[in-house]
CSV table of C-alpha atoms in Angstrom, one decimal:
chain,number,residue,atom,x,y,z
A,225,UNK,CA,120.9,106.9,105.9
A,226,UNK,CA,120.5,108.4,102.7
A,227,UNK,CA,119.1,106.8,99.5
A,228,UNK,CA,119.9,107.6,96.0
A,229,UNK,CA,117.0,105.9,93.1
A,230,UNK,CA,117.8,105.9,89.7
A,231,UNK,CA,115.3,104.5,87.1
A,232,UNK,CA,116.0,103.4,83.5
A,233,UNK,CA,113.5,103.1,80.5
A,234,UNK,CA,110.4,103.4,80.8
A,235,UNK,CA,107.6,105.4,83.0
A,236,UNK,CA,106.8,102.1,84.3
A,237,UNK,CA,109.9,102.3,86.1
A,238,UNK,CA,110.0,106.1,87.7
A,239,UNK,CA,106.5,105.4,89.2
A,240,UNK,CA,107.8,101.9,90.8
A,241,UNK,CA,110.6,104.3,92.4
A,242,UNK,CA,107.9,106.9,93.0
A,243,UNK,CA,106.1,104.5,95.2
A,244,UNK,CA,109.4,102.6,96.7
A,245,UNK,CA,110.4,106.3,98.2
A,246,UNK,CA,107.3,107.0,99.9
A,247,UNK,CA,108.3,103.3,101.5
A,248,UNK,CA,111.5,103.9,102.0
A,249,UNK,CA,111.0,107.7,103.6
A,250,UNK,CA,108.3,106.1,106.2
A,251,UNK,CA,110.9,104.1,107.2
A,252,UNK,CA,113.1,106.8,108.0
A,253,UNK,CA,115.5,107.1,105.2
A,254,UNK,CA,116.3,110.1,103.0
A,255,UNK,CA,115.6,110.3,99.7
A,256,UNK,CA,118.6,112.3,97.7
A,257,UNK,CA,119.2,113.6,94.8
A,258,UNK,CA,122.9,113.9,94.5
A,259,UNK,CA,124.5,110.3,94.2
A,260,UNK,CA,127.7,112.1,96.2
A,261,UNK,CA,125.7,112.1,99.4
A,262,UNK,CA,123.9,108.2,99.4
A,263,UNK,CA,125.0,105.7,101.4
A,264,UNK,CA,122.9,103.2,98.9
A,265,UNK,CA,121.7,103.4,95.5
A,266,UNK,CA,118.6,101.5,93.9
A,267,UNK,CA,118.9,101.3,90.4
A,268,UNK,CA,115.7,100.2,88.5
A,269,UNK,CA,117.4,98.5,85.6
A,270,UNK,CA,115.9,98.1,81.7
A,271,UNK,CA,116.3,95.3,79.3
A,272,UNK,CA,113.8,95.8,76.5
A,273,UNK,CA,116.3,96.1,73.7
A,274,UNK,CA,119.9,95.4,73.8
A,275,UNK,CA,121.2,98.7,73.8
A,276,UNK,CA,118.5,99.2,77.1
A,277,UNK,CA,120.4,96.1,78.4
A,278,UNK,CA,123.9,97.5,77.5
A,279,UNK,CA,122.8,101.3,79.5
A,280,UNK,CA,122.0,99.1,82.5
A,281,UNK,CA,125.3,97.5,82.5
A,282,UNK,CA,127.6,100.6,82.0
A,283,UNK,CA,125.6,102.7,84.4
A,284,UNK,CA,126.1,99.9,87.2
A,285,UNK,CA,129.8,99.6,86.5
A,286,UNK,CA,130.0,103.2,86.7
A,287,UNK,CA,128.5,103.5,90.2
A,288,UNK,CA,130.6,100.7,91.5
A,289,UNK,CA,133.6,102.2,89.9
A,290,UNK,CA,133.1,105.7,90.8
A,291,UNK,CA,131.3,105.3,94.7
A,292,UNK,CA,133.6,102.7,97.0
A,293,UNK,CA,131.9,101.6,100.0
A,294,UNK,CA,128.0,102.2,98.4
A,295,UNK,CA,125.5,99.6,98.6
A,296,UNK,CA,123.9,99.1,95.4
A,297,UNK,CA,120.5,97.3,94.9
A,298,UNK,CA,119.9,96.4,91.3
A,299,UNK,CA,116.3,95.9,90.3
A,300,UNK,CA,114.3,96.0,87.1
A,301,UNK,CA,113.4,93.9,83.9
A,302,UNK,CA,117.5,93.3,83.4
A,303,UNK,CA,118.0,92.0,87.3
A,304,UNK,CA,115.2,89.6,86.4
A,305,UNK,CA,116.4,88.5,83.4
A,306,UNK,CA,120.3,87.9,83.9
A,307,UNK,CA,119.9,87.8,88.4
A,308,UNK,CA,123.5,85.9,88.6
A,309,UNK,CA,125.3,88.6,85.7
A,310,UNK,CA,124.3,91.3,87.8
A,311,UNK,CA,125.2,89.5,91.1
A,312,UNK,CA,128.5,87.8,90.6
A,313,UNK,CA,130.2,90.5,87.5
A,314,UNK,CA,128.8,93.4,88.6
A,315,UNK,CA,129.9,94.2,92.4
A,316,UNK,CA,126.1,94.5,92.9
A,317,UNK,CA,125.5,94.0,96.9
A,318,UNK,CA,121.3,93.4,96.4
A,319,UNK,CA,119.4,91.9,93.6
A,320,UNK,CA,115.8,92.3,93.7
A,321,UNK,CA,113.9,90.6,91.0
A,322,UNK,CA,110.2,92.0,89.6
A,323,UNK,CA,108.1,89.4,91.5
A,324,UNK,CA,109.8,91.0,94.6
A,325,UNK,CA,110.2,94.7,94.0
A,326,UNK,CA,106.6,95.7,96.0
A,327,UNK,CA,108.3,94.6,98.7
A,328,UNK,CA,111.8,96.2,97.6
A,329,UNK,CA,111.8,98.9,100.6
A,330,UNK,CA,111.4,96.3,103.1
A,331,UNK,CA,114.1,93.9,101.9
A,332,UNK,CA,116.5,97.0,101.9
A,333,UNK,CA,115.9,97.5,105.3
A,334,UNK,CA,116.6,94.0,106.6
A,335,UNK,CA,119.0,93.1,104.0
A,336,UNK,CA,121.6,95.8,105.7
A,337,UNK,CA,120.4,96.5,109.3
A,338,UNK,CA,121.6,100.2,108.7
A,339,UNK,CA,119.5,102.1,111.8
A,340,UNK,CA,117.1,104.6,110.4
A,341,UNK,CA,116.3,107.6,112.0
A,342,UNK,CA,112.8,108.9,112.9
A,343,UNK,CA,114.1,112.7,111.5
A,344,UNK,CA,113.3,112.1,108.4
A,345,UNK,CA,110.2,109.8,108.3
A,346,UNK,CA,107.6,111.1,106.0
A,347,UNK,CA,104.0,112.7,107.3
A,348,UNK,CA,101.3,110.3,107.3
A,349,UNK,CA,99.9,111.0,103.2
A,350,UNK,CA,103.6,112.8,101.8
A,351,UNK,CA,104.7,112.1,99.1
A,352,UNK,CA,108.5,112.3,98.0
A,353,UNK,CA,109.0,113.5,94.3
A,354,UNK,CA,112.6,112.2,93.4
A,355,UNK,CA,115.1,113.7,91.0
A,356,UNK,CA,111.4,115.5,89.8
A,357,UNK,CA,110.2,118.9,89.6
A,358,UNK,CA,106.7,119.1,91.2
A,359,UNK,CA,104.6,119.2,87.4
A,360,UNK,CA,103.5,115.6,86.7
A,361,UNK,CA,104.0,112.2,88.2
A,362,UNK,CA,104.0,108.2,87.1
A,363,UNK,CA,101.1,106.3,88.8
A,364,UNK,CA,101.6,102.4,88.5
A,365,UNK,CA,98.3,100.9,88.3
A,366,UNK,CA,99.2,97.5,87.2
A,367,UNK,CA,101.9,95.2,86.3
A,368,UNK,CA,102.5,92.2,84.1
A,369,UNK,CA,100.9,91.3,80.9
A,370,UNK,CA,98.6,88.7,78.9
A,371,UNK,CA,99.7,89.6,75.3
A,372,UNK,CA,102.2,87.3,73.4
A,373,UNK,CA,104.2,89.8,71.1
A,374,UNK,CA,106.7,87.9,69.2
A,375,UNK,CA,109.6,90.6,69.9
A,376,UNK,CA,108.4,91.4,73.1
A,377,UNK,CA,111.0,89.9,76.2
A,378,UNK,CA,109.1,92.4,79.1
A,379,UNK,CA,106.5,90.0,79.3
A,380,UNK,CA,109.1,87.3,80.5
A,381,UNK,CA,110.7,89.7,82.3
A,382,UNK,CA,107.5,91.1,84.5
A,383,UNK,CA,105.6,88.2,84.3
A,384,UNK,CA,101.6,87.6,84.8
A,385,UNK,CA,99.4,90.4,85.3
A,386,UNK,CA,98.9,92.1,88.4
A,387,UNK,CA,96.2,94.6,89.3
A,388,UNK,CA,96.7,97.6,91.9
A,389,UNK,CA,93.7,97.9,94.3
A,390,UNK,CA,92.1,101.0,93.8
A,391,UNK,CA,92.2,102.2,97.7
A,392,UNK,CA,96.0,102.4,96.8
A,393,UNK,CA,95.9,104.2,93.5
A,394,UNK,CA,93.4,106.5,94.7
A,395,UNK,CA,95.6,107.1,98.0
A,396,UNK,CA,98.6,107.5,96.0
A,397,UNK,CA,97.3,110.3,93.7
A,398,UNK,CA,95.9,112.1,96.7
A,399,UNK,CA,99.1,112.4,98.2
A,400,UNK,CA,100.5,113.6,95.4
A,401,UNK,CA,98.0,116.1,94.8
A,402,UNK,CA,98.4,117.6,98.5
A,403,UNK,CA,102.5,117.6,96.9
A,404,UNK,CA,101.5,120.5,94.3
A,405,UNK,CA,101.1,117.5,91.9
A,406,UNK,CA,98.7,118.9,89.4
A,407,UNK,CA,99.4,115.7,86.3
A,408,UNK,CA,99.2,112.4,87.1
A,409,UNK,CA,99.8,109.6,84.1
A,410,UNK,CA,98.6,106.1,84.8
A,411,UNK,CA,101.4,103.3,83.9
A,412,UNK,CA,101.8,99.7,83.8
A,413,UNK,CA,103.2,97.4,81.6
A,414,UNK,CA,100.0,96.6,79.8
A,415,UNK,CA,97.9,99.5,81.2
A,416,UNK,CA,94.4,98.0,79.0
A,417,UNK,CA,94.6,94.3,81.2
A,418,UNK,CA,93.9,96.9,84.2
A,419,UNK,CA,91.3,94.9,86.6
A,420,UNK,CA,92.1,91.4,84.7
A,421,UNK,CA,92.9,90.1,87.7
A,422,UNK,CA,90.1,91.6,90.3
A,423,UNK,CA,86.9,91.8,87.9
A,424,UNK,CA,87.6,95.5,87.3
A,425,UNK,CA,88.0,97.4,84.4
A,426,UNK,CA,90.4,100.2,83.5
A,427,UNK,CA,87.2,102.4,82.6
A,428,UNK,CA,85.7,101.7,85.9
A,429,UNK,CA,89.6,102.6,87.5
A,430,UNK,CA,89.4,106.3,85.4
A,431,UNK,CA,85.6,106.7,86.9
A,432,UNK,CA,86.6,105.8,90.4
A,433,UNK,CA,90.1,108.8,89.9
A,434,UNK,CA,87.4,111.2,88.6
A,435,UNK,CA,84.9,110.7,91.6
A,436,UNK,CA,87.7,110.1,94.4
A,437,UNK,CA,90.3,112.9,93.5
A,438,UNK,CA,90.5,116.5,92.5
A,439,UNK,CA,93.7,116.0,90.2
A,440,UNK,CA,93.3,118.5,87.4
A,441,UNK,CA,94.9,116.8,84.9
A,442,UNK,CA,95.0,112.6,84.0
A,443,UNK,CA,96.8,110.9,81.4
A,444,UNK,CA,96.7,107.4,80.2
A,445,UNK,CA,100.7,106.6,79.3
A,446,UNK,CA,100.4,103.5,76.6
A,447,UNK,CA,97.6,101.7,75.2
A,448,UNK,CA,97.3,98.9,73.3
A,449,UNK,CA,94.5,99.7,70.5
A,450,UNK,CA,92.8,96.9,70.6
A,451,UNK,CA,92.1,97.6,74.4
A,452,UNK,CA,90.3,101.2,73.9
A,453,UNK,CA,86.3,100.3,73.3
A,454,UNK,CA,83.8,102.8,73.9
A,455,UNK,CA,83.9,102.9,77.7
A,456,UNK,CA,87.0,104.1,77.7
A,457,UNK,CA,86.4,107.1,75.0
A,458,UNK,CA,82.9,107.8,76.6
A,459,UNK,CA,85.5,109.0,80.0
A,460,UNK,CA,87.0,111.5,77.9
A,461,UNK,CA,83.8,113.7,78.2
A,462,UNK,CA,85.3,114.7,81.5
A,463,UNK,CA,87.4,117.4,80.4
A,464,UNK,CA,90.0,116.1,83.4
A,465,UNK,CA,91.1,113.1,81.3
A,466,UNK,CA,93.5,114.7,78.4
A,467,UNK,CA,92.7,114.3,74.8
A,468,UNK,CA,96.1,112.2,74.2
A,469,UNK,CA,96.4,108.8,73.3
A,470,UNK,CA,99.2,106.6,73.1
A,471,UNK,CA,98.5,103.8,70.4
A,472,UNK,CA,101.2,101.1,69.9
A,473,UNK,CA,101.1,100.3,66.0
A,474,UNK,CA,104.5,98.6,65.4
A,475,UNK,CA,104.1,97.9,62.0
A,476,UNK,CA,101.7,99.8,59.0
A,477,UNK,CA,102.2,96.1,57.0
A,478,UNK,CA,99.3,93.7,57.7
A,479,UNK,CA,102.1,91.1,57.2
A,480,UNK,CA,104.4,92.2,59.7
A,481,UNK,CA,101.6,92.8,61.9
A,482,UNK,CA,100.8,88.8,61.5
A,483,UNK,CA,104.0,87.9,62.3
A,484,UNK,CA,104.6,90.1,65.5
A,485,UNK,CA,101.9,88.5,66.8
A,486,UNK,CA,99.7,92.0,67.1
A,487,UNK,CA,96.0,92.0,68.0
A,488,UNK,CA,95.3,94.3,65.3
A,489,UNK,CA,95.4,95.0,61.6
A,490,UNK,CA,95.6,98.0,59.6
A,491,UNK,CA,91.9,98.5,58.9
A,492,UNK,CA,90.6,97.9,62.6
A,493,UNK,CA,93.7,99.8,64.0
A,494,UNK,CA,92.6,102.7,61.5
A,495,UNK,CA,88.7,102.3,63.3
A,496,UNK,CA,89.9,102.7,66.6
A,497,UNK,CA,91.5,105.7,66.0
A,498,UNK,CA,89.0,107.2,63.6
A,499,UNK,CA,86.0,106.6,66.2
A,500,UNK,CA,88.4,108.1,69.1
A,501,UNK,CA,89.1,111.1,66.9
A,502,UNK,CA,85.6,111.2,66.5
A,503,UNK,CA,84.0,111.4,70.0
A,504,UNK,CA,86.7,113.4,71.8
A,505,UNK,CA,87.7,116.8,70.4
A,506,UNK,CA,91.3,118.0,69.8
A,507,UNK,CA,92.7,114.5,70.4
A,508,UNK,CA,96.5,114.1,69.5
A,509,UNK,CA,97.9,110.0,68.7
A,510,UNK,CA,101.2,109.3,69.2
A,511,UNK,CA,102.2,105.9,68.5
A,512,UNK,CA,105.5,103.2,68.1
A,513,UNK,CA,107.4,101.7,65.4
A,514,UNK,CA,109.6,98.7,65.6
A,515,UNK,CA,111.8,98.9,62.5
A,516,UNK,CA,113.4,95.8,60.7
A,517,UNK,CA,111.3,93.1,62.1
A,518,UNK,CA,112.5,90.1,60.5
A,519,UNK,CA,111.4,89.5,57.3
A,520,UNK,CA,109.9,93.4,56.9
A,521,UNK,CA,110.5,93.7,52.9
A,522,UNK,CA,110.8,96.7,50.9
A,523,UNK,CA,107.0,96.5,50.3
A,524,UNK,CA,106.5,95.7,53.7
A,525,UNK,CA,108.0,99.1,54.7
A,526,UNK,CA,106.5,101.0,51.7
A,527,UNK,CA,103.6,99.6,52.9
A,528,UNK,CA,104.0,100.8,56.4
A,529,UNK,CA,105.3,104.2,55.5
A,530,UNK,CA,102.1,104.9,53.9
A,531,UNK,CA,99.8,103.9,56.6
A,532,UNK,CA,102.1,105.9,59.0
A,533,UNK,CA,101.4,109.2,57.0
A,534,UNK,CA,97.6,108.6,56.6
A,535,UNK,CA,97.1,108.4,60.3
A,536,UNK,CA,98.7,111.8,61.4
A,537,UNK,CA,100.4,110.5,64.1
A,538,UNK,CA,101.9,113.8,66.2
A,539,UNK,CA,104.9,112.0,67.3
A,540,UNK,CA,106.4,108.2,66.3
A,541,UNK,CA,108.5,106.3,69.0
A,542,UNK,CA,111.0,104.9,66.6
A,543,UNK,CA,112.6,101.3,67.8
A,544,UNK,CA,115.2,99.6,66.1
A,545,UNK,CA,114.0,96.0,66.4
A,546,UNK,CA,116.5,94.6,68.8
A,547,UNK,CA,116.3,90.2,69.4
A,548,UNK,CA,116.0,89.3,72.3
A,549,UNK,CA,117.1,85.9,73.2
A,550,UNK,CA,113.6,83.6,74.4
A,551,UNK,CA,110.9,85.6,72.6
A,552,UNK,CA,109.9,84.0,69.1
A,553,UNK,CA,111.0,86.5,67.1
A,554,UNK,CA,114.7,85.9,67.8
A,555,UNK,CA,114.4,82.5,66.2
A,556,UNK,CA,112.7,84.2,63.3
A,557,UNK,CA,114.2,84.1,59.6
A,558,UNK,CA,115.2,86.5,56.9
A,559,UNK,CA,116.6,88.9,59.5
A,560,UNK,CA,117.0,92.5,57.9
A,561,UNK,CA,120.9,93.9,57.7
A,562,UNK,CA,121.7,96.8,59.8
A,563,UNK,CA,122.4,99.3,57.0
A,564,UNK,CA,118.5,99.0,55.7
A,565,UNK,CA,117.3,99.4,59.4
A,566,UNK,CA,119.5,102.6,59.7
A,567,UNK,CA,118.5,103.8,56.3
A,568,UNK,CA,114.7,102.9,57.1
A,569,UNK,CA,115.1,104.8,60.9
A,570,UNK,CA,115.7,108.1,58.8
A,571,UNK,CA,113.0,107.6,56.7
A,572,UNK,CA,111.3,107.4,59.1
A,573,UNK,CA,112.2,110.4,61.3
A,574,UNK,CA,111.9,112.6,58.5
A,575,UNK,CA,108.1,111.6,58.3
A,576,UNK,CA,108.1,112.0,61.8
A,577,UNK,CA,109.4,115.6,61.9
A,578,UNK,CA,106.7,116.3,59.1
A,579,UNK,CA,103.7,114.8,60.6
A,580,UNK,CA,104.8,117.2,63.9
A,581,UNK,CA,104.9,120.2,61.9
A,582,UNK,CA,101.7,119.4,60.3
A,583,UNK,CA,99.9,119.4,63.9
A,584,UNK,CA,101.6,122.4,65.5
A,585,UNK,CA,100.7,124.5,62.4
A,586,UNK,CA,97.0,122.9,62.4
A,587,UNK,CA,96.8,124.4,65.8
A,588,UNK,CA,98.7,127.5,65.5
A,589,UNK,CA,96.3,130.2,67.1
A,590,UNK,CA,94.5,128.0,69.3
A,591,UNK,CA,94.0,128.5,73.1
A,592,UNK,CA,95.0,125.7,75.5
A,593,UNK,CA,95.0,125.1,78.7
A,594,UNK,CA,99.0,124.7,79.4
A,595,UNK,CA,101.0,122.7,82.8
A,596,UNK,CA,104.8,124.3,82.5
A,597,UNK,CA,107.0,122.4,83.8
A,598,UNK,CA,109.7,123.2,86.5
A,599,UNK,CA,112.4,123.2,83.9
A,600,UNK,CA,113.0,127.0,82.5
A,601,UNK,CA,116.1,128.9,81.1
A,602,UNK,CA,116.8,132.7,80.7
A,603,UNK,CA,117.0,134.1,77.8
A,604,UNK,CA,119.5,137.3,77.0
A,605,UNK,CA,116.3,139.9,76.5
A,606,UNK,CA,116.3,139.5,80.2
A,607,UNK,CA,113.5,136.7,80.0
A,608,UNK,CA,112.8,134.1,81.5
A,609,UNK,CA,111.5,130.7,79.0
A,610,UNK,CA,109.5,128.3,80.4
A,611,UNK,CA,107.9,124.7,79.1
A,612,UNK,CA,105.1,122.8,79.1
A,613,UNK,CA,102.3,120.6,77.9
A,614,UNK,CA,99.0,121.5,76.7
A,615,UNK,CA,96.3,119.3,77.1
A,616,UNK,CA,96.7,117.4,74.4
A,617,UNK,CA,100.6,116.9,74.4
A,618,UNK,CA,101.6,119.4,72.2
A,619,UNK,CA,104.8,121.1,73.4
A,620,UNK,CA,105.3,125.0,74.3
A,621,UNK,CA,107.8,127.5,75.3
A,622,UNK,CA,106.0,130.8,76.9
A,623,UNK,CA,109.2,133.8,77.9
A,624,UNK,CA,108.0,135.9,80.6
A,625,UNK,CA,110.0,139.1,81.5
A,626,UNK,CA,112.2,138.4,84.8
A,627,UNK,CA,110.5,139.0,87.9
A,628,UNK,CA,107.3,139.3,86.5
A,629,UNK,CA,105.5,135.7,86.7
A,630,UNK,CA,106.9,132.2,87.8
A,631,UNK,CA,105.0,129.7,85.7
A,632,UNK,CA,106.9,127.0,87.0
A,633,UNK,CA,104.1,123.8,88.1
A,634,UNK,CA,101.0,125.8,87.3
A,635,UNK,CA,98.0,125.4,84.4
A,636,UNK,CA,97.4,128.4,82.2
A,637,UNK,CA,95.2,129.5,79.6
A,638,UNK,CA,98.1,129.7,76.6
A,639,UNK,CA,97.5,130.7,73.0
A,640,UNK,CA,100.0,128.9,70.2
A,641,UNK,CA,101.5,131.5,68.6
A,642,UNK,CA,104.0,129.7,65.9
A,643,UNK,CA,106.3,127.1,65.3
A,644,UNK,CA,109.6,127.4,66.7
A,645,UNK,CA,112.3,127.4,64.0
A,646,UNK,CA,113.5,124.3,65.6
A,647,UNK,CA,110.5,122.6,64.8
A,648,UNK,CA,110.6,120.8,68.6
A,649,UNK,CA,107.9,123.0,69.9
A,650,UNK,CA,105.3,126.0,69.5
A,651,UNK,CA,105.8,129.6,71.0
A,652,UNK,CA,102.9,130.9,72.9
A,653,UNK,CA,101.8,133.7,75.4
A,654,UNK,CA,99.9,133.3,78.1
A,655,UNK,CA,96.2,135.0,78.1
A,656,UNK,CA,97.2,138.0,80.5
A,657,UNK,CA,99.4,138.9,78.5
A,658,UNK,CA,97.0,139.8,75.5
């Protein structure tokens, strides 16, 4: 039987699908990547703003409508939040709630007694890299989370925090490694509470991947500020561990800080990135902002716009605050109109395109070590372009004549030419080519 997984949102959600394949494969299903050929689809569903909840709706209409006969399995933060929508409006045969989804490749197989077949069972420690070209990969390391954001509904929806053990993580990342995996980015929903639950730590977690794997590259996908102390930073001395960091900010207004319910104010969010940028060279912050939060006032975002620019972020999430129905901040006052949030977005993004400029041309002529991606396109000099990351998650486009180099999944010594004219990413060459 063949198996098509589709995630929505957020990384969290491709590495649960990572995992549930492996499952699913050693049971003897295939893993596909064309939703023409599945006998079943697992859709890992979103629900962390409306419009997330909206996406999840229309795509599983669409694979009802367009796929008679399919079994579809509906999972995710919006199968956990609305379980009898999904089930009784949505011709969904399977709904699989968070608290259940470790165990989502087993109730498959029961749930529809389809006979497997042994053919396509996967090799004790393989991997199977989904709808993915072989460059990076999601590693789940936890789930849940402890933090009471007053916007936030994904708490609700994914409940109390859960750590992975590390014999699994460790296993996991080995596997993929042996796949021609050379990135692996460590997710969860609040990645900092790693260990909460088992007297670990997520520092101790990084020491164990850096003494138990040979993974050349490791990322840490989101972390809350107020979570990354000096154990953490003191890791990034192992040149493995890449010199980007993901810090939430949300807000640059101490007020609206107060009122999402955030750990952290300007000045000690402006520490914790100071002492990072300190102790670990060439680090890159990226960072999200909710925009509108109730009661955000034209000072408020003046405010906010200010502190944005003065940390240098390389890149801004930018969210539309979006209520959610049984968080706080849906019962929350002085709600802004939709016009100002609009207007405020593209404010915003045009600091955002600014503050990316800045730190491309700040490291225009710098050599990097490069992963390009699997994704390339030719080019009508009869070249061929290919993507990727440098280590510290600045984007870059190398063109190689036809024929003479596949960069495709590989690390490479890349110098950053210049800015593309798009402003998206840098042009660089490769050292051999000097």
């Amino acid at each position: 039987m063949k198996i098509f997984l589709k995630a929505l949102g957020c990384r969290l959600n491709e590495a649960e699908l990572q995992t549930c394949a492996n499952e699913l494969q050693s049971y003897g299903y295939e893993i596909v990547n064309s939703l023409q050929e599945a006998g079943i689809v697992v859709f890992n569903s979103c629900a962390v703003t409306q419009e997330a909840e909206r996406k999840s709706r229309r795509a599983i209409r669409k694979y009802y409508r367009d796929n008679p006969g399919i079994k579809l399995v509906v999972t995710g933060c919006y199968a956990t939040l609305s379980p009898e929508d999904v089930a009784n409006k949505l011709g969904v045969d399977l709904v699989i709630d968070n608290t259940q989804k470790d165990n989502l490749a087993k109730i498959v197989k029961e749930k529809f007694e389809i006979p497997t077949s042994s053919v396509h069972a996967a090799e004790a420690n393989e991997s199977v890299l989904f709808a993915r070209g072989k460059d990076r990969a999601f590693v789940k390391i936890q789930d849940g989370c402890r933090n009471s954001c007053a916007y936030c509904i994904v708490t609700v929806a994914r409940g109390e925090e859960r750590s992975r053990t590390p014999e699994k993580i460790i296993a996991e990342i080995n596997s993929l490694h042996t796949q021609e995996i050379n990135e692996i980015v460590l997710t969860g929903v609040h990645v900092g509470g790693y260990g909460s639950d088992n007297d670990s730590s997520l520092a101790k977690l990084i020491e164990v991947i850096l003494n138990e794997t040979d993974i050349p590259r490791i990322r840490i996908s989101s972390l809350e500020p107020w979570d990354l102390n000096e154990e953490i930073i003191a890791k990034f001395k192992d040149k493995r561990l890449m010199p980007h960091l993901h810090l939430p900010l949300q807000s640059g207004s101490d007020g609206v800080l107060m009122r999402m319910g955030r750990k952290c104010d300007r000045d000690s969010y402006r520490r914790i990135v100071q002492s990072a940028r300190d102790a670990i060279p060439n680090l890159v912050v990226t960072t999200d902002i909710i925009v509108g939060f109730p009661g955000e006032t034209d000072e408020d975002w003046e405010h906010s716009k200010e502190f944005i620019q003065e940390m240098g972020f390389s890149h801004i999430h930018i969210f539309s605050f979006s209520s959610r129905e049984g968080t706080p901040a849906a019962k929350m006052d002085n709600k802004i109109e939709p016009d100002v949030i609009k207007q405020r977005c593209k404010e915003l993004e045009h600091i955002n395109e600014n503050m990316r400029e800045q730190l491309m041309r700040a490291n225009q002529g710098l050599v990097f070590n490069v992963l390009f991606e699997s994704y390339s396109i030719e080019l009508y000099s009869h070249e061929k372009r290919f993507f990727g990351y440098t280590d510290n998650y600045i984007r870059v486009a190398v063109d190689v004549p036809d024929g003479l180099e596949e960069l495709a999944g590989q690390i490479h010594r890349v110098k950053l030419d210049c800015v593309d004219e798009s402003g998206e990413f840098m042009i660089g060459r490769t050292m051999q080519h000097e």
